[in-house]
Tab-separated table of C-alpha atoms in Angstrom:
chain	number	residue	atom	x	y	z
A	27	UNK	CA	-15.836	4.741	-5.580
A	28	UNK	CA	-14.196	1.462	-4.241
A	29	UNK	CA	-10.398	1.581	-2.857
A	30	UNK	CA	-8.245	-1.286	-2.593
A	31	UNK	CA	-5.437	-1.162	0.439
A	32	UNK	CA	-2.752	-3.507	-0.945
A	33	UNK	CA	0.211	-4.181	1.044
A	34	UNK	CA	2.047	-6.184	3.704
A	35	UNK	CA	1.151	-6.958	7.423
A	36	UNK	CA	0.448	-3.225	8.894
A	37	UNK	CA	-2.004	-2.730	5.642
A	38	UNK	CA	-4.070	-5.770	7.180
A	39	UNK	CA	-4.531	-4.794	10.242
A	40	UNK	CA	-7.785	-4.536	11.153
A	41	UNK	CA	-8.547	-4.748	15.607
A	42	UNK	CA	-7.735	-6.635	18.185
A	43	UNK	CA	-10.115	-9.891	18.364
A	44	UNK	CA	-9.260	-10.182	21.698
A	45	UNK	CA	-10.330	-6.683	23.164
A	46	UNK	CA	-12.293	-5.373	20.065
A	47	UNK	CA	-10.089	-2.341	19.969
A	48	UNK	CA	-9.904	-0.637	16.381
A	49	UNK	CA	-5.704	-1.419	15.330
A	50	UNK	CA	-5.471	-0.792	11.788
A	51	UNK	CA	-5.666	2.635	9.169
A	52	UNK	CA	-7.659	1.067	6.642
A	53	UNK	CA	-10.311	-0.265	9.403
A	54	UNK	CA	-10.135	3.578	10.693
A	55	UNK	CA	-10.460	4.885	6.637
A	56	UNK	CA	-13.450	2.048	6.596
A	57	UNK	CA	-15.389	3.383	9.667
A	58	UNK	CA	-14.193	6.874	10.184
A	59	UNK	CA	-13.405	8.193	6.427
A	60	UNK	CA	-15.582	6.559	3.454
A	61	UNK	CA	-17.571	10.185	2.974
A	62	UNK	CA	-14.410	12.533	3.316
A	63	UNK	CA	-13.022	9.942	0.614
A	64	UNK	CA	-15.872	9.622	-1.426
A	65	UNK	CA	-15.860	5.760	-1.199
A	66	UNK	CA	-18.901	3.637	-1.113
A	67	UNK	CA	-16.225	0.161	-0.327
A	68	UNK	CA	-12.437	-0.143	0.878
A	69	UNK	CA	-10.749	-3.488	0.795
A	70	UNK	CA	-7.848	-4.948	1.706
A	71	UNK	CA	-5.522	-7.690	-0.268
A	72	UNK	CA	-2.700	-7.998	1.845
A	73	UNK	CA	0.537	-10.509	2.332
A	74	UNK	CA	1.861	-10.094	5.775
A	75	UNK	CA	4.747	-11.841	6.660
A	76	UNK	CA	6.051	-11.718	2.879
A	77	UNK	CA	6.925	-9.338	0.743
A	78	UNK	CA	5.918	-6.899	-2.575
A	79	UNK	CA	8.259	-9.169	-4.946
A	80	UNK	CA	6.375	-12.335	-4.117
A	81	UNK	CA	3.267	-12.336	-2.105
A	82	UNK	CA	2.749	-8.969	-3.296
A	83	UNK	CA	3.361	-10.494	-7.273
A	84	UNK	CA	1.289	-13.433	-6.898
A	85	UNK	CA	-2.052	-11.322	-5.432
A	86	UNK	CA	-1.744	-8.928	-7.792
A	87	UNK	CA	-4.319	-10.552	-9.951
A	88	UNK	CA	-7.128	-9.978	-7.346
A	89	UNK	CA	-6.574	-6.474	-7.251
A	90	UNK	CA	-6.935	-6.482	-10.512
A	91	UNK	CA	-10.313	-8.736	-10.068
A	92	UNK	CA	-11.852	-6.481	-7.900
A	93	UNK	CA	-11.510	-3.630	-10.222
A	94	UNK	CA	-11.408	-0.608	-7.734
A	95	UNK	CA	-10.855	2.944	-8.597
A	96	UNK	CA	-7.815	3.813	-6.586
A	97	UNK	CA	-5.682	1.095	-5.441
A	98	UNK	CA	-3.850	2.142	-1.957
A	99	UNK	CA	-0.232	0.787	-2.678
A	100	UNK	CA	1.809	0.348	0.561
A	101	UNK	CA	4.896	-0.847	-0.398
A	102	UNK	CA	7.962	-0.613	2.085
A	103	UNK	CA	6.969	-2.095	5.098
A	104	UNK	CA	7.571	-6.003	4.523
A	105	UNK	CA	9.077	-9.210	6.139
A	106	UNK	CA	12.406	-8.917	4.775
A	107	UNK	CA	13.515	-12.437	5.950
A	108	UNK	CA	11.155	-13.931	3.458
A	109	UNK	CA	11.526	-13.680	-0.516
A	110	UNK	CA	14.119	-11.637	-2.544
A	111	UNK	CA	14.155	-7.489	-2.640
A	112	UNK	CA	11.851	-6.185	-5.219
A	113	UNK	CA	13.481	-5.255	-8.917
A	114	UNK	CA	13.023	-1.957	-10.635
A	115	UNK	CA	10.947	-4.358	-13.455
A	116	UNK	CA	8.954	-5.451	-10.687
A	117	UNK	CA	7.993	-2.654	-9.362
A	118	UNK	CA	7.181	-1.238	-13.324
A	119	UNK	CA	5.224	-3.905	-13.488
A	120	UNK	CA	2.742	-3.678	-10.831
A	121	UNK	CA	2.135	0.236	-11.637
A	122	UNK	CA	1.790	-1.011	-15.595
A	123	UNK	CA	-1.037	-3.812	-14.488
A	124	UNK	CA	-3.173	-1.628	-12.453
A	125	UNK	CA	-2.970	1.396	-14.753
A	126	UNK	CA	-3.648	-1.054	-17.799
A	127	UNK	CA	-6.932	-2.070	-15.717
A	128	UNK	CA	-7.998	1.434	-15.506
A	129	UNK	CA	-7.011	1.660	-11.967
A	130	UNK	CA	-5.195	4.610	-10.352
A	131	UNK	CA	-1.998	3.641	-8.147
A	132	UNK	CA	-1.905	5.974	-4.907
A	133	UNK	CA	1.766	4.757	-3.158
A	134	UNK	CA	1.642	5.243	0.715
A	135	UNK	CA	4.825	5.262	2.044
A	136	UNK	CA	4.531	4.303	5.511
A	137	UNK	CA	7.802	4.655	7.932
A	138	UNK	CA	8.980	2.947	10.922
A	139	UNK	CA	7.320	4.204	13.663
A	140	UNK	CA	11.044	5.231	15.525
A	141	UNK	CA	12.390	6.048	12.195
A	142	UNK	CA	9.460	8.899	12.166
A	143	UNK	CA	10.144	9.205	8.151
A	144	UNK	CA	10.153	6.338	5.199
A	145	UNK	CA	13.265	8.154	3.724
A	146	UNK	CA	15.546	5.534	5.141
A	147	UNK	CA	13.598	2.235	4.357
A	148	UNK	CA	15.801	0.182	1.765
A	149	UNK	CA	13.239	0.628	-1.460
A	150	UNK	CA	12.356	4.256	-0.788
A	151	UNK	CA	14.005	5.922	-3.384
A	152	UNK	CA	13.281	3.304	-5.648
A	153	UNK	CA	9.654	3.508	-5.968
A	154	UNK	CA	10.016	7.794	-5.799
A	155	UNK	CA	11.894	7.838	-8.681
A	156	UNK	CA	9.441	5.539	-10.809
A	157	UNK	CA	6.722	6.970	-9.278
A	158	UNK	CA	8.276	10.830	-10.592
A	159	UNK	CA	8.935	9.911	-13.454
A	160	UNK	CA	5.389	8.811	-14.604
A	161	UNK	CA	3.615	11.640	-12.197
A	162	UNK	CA	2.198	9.008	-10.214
A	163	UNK	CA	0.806	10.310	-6.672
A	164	UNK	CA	2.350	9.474	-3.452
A	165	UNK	CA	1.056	9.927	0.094
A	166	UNK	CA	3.930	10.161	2.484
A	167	UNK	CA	3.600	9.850	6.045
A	168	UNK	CA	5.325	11.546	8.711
A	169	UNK	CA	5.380	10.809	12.343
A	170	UNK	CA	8.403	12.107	13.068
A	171	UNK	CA	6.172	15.058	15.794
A	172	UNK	CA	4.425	12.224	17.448
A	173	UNK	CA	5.575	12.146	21.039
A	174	UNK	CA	5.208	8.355	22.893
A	175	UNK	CA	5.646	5.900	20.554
A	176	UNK	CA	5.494	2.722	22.269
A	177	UNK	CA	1.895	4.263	23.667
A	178	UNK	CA	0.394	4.684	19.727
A	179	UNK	CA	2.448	2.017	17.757
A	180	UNK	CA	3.663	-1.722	18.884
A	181	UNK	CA	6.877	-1.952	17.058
A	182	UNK	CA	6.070	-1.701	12.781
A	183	UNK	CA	2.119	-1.909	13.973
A	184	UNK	CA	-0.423	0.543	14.673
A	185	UNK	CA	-2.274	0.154	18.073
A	186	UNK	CA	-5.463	2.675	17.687
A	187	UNK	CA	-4.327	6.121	18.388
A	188	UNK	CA	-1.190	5.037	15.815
A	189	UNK	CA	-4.217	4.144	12.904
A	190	UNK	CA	-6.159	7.493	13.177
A	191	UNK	CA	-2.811	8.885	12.902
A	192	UNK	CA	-2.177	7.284	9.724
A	193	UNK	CA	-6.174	7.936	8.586
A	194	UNK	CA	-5.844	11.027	9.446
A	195	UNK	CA	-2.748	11.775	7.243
A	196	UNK	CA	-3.888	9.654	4.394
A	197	UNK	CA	-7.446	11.596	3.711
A	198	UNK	CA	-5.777	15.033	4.164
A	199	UNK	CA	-3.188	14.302	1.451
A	200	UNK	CA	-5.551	11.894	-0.745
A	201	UNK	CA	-7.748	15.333	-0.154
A	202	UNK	CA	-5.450	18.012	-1.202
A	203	UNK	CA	-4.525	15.452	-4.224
A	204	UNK	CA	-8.074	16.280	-5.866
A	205	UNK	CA	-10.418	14.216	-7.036
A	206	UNK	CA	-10.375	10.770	-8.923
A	207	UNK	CA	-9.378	13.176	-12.174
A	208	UNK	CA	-6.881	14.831	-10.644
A	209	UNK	CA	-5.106	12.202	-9.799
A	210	UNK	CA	-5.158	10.879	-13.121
A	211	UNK	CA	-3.777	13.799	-14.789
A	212	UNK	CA	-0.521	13.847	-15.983
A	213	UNK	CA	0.032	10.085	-15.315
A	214	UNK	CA	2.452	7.703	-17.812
A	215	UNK	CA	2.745	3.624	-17.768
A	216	UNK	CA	5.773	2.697	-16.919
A	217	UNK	CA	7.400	0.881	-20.122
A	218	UNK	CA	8.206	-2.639	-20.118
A	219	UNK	CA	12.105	-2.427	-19.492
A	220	UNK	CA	14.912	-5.476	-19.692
A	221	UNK	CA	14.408	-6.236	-15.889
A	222	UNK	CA	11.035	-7.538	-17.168
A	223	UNK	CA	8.884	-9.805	-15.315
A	224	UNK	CA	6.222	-12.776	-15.955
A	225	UNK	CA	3.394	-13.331	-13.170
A	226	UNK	CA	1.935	-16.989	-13.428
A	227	UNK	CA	-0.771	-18.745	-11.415
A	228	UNK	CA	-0.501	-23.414	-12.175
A	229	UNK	CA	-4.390	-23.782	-13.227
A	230	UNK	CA	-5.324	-26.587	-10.967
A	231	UNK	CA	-2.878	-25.644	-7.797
A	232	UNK	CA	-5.530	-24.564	-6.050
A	233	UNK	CA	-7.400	-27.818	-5.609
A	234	UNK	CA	-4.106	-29.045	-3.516
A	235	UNK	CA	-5.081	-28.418	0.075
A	236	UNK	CA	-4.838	-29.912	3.460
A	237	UNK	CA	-1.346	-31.305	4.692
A	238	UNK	CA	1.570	-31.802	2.116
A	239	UNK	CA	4.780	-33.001	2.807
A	240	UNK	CA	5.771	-32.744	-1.001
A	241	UNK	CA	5.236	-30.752	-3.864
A	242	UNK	CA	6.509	-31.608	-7.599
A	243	UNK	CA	6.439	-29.324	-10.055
A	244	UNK	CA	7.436	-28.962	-14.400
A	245	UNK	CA	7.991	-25.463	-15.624
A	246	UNK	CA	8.560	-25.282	-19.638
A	247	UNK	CA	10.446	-21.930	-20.451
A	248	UNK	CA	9.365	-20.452	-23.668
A	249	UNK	CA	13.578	-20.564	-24.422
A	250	UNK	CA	16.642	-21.427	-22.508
A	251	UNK	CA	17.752	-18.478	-20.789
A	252	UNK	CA	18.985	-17.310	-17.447
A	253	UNK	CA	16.632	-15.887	-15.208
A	254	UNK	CA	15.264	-15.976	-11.731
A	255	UNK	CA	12.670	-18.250	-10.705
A	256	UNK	CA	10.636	-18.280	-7.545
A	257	UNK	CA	7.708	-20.440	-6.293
A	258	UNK	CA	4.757	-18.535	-4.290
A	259	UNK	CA	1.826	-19.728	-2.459
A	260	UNK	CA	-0.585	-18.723	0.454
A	261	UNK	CA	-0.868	-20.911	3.071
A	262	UNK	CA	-1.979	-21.439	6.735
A	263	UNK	CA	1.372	-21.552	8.478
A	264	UNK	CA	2.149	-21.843	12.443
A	265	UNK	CA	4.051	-24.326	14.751
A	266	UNK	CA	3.423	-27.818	12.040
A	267	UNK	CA	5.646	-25.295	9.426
A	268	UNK	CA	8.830	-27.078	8.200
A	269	UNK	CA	12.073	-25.844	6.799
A	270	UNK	CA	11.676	-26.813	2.977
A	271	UNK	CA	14.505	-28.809	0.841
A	272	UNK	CA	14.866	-27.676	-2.877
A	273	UNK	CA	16.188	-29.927	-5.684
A	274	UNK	CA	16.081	-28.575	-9.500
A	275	UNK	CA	17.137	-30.508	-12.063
A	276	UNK	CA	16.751	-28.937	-15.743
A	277	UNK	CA	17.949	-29.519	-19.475
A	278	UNK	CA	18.430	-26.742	-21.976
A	279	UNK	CA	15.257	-28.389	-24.361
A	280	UNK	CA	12.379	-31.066	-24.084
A	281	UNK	CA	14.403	-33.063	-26.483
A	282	UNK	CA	17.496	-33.609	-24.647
A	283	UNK	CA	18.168	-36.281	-22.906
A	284	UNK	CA	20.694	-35.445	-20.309
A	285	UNK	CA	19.235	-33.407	-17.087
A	286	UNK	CA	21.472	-31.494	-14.802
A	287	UNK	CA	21.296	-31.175	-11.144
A	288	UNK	CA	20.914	-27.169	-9.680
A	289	UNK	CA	22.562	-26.655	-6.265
A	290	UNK	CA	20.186	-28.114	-3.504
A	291	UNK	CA	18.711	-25.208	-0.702
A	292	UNK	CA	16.701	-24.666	2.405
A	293	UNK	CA	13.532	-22.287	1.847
A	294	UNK	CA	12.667	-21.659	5.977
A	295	UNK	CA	8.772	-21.498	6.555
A	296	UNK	CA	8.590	-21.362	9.800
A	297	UNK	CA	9.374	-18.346	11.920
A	298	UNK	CA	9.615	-16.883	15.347
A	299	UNK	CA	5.923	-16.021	15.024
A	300	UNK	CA	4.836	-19.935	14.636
A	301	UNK	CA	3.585	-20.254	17.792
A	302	UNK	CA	0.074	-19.823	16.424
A	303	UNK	CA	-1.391	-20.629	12.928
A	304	UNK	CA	-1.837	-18.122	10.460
A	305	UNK	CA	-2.331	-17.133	6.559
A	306	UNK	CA	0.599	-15.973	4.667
A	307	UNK	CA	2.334	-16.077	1.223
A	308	UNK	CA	5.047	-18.392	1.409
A	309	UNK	CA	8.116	-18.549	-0.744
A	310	UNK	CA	8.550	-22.207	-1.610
A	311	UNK	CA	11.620	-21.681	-3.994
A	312	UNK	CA	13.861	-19.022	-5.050
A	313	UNK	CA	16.416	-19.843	-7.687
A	314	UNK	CA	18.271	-18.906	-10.258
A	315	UNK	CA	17.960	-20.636	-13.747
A	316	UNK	CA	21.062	-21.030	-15.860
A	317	UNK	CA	20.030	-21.689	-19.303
A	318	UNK	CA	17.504	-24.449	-18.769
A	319	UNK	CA	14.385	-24.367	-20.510
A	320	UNK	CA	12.661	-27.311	-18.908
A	321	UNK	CA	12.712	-27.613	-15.251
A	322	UNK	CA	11.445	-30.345	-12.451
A	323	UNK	CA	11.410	-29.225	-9.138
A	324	UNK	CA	11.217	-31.365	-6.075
A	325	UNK	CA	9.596	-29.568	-2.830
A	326	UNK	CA	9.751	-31.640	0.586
A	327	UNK	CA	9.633	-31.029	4.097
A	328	UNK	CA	13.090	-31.429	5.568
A	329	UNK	CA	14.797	-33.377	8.435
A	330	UNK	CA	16.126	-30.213	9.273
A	331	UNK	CA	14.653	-28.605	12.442
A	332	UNK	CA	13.272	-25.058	12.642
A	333	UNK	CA	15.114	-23.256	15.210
A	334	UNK	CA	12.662	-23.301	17.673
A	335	UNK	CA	14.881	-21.242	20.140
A	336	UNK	CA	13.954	-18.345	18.190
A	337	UNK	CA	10.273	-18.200	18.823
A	338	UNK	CA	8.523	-14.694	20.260
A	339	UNK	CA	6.627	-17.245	22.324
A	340	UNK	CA	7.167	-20.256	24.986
A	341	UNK	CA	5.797	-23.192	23.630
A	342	UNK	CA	5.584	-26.328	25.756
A	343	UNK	CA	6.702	-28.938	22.471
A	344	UNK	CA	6.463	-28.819	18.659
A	345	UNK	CA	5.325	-31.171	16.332
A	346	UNK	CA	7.549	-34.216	15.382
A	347	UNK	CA	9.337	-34.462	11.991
A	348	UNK	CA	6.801	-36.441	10.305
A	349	UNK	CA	4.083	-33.555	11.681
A	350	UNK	CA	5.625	-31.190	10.055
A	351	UNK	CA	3.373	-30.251	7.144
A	352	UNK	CA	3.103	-27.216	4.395
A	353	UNK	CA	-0.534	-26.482	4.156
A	354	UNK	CA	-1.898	-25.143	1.057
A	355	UNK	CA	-5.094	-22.635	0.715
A	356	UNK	CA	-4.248	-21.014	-2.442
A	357	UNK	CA	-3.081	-21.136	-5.902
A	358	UNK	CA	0.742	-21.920	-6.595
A	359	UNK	CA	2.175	-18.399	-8.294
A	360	UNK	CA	5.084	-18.851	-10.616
A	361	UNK	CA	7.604	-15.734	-10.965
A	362	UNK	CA	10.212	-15.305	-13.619
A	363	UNK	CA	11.720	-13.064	-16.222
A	364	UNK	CA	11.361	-15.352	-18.950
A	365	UNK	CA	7.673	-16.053	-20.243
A	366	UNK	CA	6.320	-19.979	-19.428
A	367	UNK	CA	5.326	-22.183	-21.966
A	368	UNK	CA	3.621	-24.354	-19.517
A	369	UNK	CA	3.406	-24.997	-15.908
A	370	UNK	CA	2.171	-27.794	-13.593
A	371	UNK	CA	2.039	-29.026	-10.449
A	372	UNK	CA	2.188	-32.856	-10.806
């Protein structure tokens, strides 16, 4: 039986390069827990430093791809500086794709470590309700007994003794669940709702790597319509990230001839973490469409500075303006609730 662990930064931990030490549940599930599981593989597709609405959108397709049995959803623990707060639709339609695929949805709700429960984390009640309504399992974890925190946990993370915690908690409910049947039983797709939602990957995006310091894009909307529109993509990020300028300009059809300017923004990619390079999904754009149906965006790296008195870490200097680079290493994920005609990257 293979598992996928699908969530944000604590679901991709994994240890400590540095000391070797074991940091992360699902690297505790991988070397501690495949037989009491019954799993012959567990991977992870994670999107630390982003969130389930975009990074967790736009790799939602490899899941899928990889075609596991049970797919380990961790949903609530996320970067909540980065994209937009996940929709009811959105959340429908994650739990439609993987049950369409034949794959069974297991939601871990993790909490803050202080917290002890994930009762008071902002999307909590959200997913409970969807997930009660179609009798889809949850595994809900409780540390609210677990004296020394600071020892066992390092802020949202797991240090080792805070990931066999975790294991631990995850196998004896996953356990008392039943088997791979049991789960199954009694589960519903959640129907496709008016807070619907289209997931698109720009064939060809991928090929666009090393340094950019611009990105143009045309999206054709199957009508004119208002919706919201964001841009996704994983990249290596660290101190080179800029802050990103957004111009839109759309026109209600192909055929007319007059375009209209959208209000300009500021999409910040680097954050108080930069100090060292890393992969993440980053939210190039987030928008909202009125009742264009063709749309040319314009992403560059701005004049604007990062604010660099923010950083965890203390860095000697930073790159100049002109250093200051978006770096590409995945495909470009389009997200709206209108269905694309076309999209490019051009």
């Amino acid at each position: 039986m293979k598992i996928a662990i699908y969530g944000a930064s604590v679901s991709a931990q994994t240890i400590d390069h540095a000391t070797g030490a074991v940091t992360g549940y699902a690297e505790v599930l991988r070397r501690e827990h495949m037989a009491a599981l019954g799993a012959t593989e567990i991977r992870q597709f994670t999107y630390g430093g982003n969130r389930a609405s975009d990074g967790g959108l736009a790799l939602l397709k490899d899941v899928i791809a990889y075609q596991p049995d049970i797919c380990l959803f961790e949903p609530l623990i996320e970067d909540m500086t980065r994209g937009t707060r996940i929709s009811e639709g959105e959340i429908r339609y994650i739990y439609r794709r993987l049950l369409k695929a034949g794959i069974c949805p297991v939601t871990l709700m993790l909490p803050l470590p202080e917290q002890g429960i994930p009762d008071g984390l902002p999307e909590f009640f959200k997913y409970c309700k969807i997930c009660d309504d179609h009798g889809l399992p949850i595994v809900r974890v409780n540390v609210s007994d677990v004296t020394n925190i600071p020892a066992k946990f390092n802020d949202i993370h797991t240090r080792h003794a805070g990931a066999r915690i975790y294991a631990d908690q995850i196998v004896d409910q996953l356990t008392k669940l039943g088997g791979l049947g049991a789960l199954w039983a009694g589960m519903t797709a959640p129907s496709v709702t008016d807070d619907m939602v289209y997931v698109r990957r720009v064939a060809g995006s991928a090929a666009r790597s090393g340094s950019l310091r611009r990105l143009q894009m045309r999206l054709v909307l199957e009508k004119s319509a208002k919706t919201g529109i964001r841009i996704v993509q994983q990249q290596t990020i660290g101190p080179f990230s800029p802050v990103l300028d957004v111009a839109v300009r759309g026109k209600p059809t192909s055929a007319s001839p007059q375009w209209h300017t959208l209000p300009p923004a500021q999409i910040r990619v680097w954050d108080t973490y930069c100090h060292y390079p890393r992969e993440t999904f980053v939210t190039m754009a987030d928008f909202h469409n009125a009742g264009h149906s063709v749309l040319k965006l314009d992403i560059t790296c701005s004049e604007t500075d990062p604010n660099y008195d923010t950083c965890r870490r203390k860095v000697a200097s930073w790159p100049a303006r002109n250093e200051r680079v978006m770096k590409p290493i995945g495909p470009i994920t389009v997200i709206t609730q209108i269905r694309l005609q076309s999209a490019e990257a051009i």
